[in-house]
Short mmCIF file of C-alpha atoms in Angstrom, two decimals:
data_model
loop_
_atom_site.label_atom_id
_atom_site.label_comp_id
_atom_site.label_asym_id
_atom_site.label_seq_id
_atom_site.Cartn_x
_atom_site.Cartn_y
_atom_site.Cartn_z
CA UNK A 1 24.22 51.08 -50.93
CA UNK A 2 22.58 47.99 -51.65
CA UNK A 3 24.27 45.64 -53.87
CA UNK A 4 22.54 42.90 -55.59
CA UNK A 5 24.83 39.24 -55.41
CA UNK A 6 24.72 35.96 -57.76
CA UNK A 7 23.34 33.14 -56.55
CA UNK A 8 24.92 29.71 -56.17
CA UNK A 9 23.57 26.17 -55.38
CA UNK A 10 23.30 25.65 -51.70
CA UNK A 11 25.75 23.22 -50.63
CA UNK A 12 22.88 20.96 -48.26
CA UNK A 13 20.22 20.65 -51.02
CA UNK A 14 19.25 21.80 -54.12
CA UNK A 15 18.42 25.33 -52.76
CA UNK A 16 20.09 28.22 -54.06
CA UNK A 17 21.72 30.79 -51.64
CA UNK A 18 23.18 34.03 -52.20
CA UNK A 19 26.95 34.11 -52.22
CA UNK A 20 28.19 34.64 -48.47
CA UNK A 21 25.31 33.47 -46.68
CA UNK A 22 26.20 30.57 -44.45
CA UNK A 23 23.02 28.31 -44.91
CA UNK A 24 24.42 25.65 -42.63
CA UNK A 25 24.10 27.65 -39.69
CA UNK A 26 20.76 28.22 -38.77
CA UNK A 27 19.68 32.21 -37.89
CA UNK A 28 17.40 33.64 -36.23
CA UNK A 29 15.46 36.25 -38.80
CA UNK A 30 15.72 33.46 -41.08
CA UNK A 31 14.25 30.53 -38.50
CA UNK A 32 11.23 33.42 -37.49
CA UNK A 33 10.86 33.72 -41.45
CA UNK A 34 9.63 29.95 -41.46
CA UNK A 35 7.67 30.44 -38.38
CA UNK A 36 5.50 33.09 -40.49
CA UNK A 37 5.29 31.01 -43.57
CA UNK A 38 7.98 32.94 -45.56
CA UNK A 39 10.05 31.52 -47.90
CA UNK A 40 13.44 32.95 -47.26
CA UNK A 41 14.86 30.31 -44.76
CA UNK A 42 17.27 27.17 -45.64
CA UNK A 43 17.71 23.95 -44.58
CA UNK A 44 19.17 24.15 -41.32
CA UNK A 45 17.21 27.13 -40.31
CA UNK A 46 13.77 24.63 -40.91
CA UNK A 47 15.40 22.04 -38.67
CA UNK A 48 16.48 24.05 -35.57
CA UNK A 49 12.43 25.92 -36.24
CA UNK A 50 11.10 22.93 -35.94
CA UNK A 51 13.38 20.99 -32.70
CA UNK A 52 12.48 24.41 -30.86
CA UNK A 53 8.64 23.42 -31.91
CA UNK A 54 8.60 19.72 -30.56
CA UNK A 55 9.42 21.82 -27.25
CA UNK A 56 6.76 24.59 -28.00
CA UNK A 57 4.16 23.88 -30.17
CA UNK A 58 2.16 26.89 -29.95
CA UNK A 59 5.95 28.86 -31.62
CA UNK A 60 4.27 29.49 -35.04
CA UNK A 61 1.15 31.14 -33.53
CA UNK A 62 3.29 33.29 -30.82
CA UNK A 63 5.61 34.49 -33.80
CA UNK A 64 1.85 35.67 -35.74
CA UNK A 65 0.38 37.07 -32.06
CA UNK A 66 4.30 38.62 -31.61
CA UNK A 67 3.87 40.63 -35.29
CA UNK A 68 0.35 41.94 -34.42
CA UNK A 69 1.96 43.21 -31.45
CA UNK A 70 4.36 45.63 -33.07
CA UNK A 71 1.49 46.29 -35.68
CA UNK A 72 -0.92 47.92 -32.49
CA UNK A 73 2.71 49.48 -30.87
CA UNK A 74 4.02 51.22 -33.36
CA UNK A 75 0.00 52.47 -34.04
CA UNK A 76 -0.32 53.69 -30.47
CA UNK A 77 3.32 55.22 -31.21
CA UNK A 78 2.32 56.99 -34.27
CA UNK A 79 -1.15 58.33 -33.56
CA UNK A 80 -1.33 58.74 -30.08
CA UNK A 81 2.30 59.65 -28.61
CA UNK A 82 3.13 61.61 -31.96
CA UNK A 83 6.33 59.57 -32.76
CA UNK A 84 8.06 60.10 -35.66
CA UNK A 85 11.50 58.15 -35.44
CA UNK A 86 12.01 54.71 -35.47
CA UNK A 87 14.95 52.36 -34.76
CA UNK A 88 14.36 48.84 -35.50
CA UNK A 89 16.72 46.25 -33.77
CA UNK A 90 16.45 43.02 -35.42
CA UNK A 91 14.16 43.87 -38.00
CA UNK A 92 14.71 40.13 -39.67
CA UNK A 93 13.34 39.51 -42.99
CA UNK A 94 10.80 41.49 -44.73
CA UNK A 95 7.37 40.85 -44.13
CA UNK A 96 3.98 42.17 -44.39
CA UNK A 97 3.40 44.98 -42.03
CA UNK A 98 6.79 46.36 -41.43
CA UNK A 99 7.52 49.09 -39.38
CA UNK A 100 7.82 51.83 -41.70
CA UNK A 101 4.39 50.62 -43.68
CA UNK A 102 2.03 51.18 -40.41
CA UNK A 103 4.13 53.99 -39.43
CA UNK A 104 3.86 56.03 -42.72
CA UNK A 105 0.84 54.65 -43.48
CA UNK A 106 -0.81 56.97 -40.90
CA UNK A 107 2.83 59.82 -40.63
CA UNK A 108 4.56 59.53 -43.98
CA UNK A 109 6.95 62.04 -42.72
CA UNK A 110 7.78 59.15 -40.62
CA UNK A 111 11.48 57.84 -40.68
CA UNK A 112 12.70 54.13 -39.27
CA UNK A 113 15.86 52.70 -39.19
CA UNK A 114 16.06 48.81 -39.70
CA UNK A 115 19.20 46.96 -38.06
CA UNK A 116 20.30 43.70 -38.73
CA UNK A 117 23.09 41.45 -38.58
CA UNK A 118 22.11 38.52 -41.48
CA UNK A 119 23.43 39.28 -44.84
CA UNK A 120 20.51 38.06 -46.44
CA UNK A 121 18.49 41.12 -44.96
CA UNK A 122 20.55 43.08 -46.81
CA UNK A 123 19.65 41.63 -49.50
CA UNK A 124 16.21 42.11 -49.19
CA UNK A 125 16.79 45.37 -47.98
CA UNK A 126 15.77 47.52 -51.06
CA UNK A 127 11.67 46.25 -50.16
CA UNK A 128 12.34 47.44 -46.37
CA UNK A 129 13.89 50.67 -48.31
CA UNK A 130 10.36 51.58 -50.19
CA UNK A 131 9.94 54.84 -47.91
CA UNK A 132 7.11 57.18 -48.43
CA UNK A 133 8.52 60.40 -50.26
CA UNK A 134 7.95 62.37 -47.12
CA UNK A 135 9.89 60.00 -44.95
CA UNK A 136 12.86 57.89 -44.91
CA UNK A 137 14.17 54.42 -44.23
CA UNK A 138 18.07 52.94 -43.65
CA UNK A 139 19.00 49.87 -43.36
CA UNK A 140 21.94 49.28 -41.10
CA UNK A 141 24.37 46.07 -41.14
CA UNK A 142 25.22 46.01 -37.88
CA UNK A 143 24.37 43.57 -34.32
CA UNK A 144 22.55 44.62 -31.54
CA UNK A 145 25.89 43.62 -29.44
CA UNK A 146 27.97 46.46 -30.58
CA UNK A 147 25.07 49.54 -29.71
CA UNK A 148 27.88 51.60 -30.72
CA UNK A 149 28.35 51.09 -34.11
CA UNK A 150 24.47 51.44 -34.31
CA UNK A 151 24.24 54.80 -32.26
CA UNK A 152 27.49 56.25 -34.25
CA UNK A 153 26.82 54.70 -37.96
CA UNK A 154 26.73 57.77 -40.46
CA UNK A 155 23.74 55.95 -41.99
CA UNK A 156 21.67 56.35 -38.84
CA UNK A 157 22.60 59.98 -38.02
CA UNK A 158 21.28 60.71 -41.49
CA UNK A 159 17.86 59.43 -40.88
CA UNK A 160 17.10 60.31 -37.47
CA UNK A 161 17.81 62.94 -35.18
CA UNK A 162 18.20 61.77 -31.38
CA UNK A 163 17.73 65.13 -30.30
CA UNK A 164 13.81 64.10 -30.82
CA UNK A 165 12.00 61.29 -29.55
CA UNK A 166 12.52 58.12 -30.89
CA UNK A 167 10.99 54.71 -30.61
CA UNK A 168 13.68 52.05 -29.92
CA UNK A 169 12.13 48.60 -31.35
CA UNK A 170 13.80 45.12 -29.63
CA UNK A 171 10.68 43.12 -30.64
CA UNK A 172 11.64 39.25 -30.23
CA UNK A 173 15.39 39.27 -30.42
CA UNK A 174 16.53 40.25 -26.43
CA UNK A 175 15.84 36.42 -26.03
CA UNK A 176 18.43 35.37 -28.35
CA UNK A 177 20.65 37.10 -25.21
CA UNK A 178 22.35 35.32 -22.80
CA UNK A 179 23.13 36.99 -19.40
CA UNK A 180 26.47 36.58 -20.39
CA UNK A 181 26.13 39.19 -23.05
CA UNK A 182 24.53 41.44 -20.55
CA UNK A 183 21.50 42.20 -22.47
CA UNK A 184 19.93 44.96 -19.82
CA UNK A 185 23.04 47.02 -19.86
CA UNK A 186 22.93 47.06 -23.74
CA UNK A 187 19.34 48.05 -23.73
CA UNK A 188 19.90 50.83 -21.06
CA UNK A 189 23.14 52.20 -23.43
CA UNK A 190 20.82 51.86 -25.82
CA UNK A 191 17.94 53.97 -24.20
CA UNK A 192 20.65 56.00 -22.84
CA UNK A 193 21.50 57.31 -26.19
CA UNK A 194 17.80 58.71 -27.01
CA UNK A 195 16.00 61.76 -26.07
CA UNK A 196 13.39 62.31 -23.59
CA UNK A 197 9.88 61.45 -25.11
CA UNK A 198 11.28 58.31 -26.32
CA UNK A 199 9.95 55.27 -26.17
CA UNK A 200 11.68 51.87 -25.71
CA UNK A 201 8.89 48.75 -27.34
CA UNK A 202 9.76 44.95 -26.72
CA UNK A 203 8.89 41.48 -26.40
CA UNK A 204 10.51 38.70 -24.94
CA UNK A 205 9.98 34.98 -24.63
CA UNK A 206 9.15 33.80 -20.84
CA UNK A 207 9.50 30.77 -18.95
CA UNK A 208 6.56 32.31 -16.43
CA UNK A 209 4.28 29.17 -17.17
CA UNK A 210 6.75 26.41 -17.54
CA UNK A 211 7.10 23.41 -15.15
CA UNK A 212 10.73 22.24 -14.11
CA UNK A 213 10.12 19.46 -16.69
CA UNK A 214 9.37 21.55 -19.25
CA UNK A 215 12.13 24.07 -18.61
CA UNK A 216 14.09 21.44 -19.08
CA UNK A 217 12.61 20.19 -22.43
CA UNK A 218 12.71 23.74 -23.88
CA UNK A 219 16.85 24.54 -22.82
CA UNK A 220 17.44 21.21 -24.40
CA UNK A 221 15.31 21.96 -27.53
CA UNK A 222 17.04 25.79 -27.93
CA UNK A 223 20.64 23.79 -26.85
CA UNK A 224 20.19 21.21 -30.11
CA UNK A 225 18.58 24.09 -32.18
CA UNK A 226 22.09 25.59 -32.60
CA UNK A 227 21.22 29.77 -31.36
CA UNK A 228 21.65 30.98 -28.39
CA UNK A 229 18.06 31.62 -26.51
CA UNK A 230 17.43 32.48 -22.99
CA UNK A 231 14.00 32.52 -22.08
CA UNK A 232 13.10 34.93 -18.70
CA UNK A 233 10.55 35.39 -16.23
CA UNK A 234 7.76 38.56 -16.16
CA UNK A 235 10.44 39.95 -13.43
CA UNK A 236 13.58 39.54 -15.57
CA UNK A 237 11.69 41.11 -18.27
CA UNK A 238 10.30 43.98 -16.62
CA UNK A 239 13.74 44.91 -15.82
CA UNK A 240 14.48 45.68 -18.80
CA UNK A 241 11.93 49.07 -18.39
CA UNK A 242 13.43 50.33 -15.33
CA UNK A 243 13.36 53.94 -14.51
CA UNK A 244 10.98 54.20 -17.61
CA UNK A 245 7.08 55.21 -17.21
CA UNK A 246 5.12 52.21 -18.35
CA UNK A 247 2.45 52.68 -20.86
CA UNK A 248 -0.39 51.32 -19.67
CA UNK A 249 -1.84 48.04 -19.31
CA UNK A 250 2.16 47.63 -18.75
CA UNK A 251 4.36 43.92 -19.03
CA UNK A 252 1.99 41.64 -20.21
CA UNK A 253 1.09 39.02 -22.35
CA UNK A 254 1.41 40.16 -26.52
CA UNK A 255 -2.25 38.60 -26.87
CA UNK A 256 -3.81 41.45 -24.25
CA UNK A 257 -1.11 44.41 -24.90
CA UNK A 258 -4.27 47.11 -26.33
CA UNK A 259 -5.93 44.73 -28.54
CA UNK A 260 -7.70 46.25 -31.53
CA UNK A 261 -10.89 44.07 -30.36
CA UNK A 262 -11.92 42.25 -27.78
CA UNK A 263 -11.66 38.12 -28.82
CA UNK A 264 -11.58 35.23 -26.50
CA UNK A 265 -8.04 34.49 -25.81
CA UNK A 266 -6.15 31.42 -25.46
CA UNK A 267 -4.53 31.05 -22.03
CA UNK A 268 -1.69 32.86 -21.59
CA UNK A 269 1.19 29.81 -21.31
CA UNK A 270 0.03 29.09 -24.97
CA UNK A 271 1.87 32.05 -26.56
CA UNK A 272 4.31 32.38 -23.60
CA UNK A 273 5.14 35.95 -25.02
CA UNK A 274 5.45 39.22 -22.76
CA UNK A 275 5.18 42.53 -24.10
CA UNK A 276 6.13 46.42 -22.78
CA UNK A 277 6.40 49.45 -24.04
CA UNK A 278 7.94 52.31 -21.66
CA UNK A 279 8.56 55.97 -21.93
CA UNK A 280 11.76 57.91 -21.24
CA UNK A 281 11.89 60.62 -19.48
#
């Protein structure tokens, strides 16, 4: 159940906040919000945005090429490979284009379930609720850290059945992983837990076309932005997708993952972006 809380002055500023929500610690679905021009994002969550952009520049337009990623993948997903099920780790904030729109747009028997761990999804939940009468959407309250809570919650098992193929969505948050959280064993519980036919869809942040000085620049940026970010080469990333069948053209940048058109693209280093999407079997 969604419930609907007061709002109270926010204690940095003269923005208002929700009560609970902990605007002096910056977030990650709230600093991507800002990225995308939304307005749900605080104080603290503009300043960490914009120390990780004095690092990287291009961040706003690799967050824009990042969402028309999962706009063509879940597509492909939908009309091609005939998937119905969706489970969205990390959904963030609301935005145009959400899963469940593209997905139901073309299957509105379609049914996605959105995870999250900020409070003030939830609160914008009931807009990422707005299912197609055929379909279904959930929101879960729950972090991509404890995949059991996810695989087991009562809310999930009522949306989708794992017996079936399912599309397993970690678009833009494995970064926020250190590999002292062990982020490819979570993934492979994760992928472990769905049937064959699935599909596992991500993108990740990569150091591939960083110099040593710039390396350095970027950990310092992500150190003073307050959230944990790790970014990973095309090799650490592609690890993520063992044992899975790659759908083709495979790990690459978001920009060239099955673009709708062919456009002249920016070299590569300026989003700094990979993308994969891999069938289990």
């Amino acid at each position: 159940m969604i419930t609907v809380v007061d709002r109270k002055e926010d204690v940095v500023g003269s923005e208002f906040a929700p009560d609970g929500i902990d605007v002096t610690t910056p977030h990650p679905a709230r600093r991507y919000d800002y990225w995308l021009g939304g307005e749900n994002n605080y104080e603290a969550d503009r300043e960490s945005a914009e120390l990780v952009a004095e690092a990287f520049p291009t961040i706003r337009f690799a967050a824009l090429e990042n969402r028309k990623f999962l706009r063509r993948a879940v597509t492909h997903l939908t009309e091609e490979a005939g998937i119905r099920q969706f489970l969205d780790i990390g959904a963030g904030l609301p935005t145009a284009g959400n899963v469940h729109e593209i997905a139901q747009g073309i299957a509105p028997e379609s049914r996605i379930v959105y995870v999250d761990n900020d409070p003030i999804v939830l609160i914008h939940a009931r807009s990422l609720l707005d299912s197609a009468p055929e379909g279904a959407t959930a929101y879960l309250d729950a972090d991509a850290r404890d995949p059991e809570k996810i695989l087991s919650h009562p809310d999930l098992l009522a949306t989708l059945d794992l017996s079936k193929p399912v599309a397993l969505m970690l678009v833009a948050i494995m970064h926020f992983f250190t590999d002292d959280d062990r982020p490819h064993e979570l993934v492979r519980r994760l992928c472990s837990a769905l049937a064959p036919g699935s599909y596992l869809v991500m993108t990740h942040a990569t150091n591939d076309h960083l110099t040593q000085e710039d390396l350095t620049e970027t950990r310092e940026a992500n150190e003073r932005s307050g959230i944990p970010f790790q970014l990973r080469s095309t090799a650490e990333f592609s690890r993520f997708f063992d044992g899975l069948e790659l759908v083709p053209p495979g790990v690459t940048s978001v920009m060239t993952w099955r673009p709708e058109t062919w456009r002249a693209h920016p070299r590569p280093e300026a989003v700094s972006m990979l993308a994969g999407v891999g069938r289990i079997s």
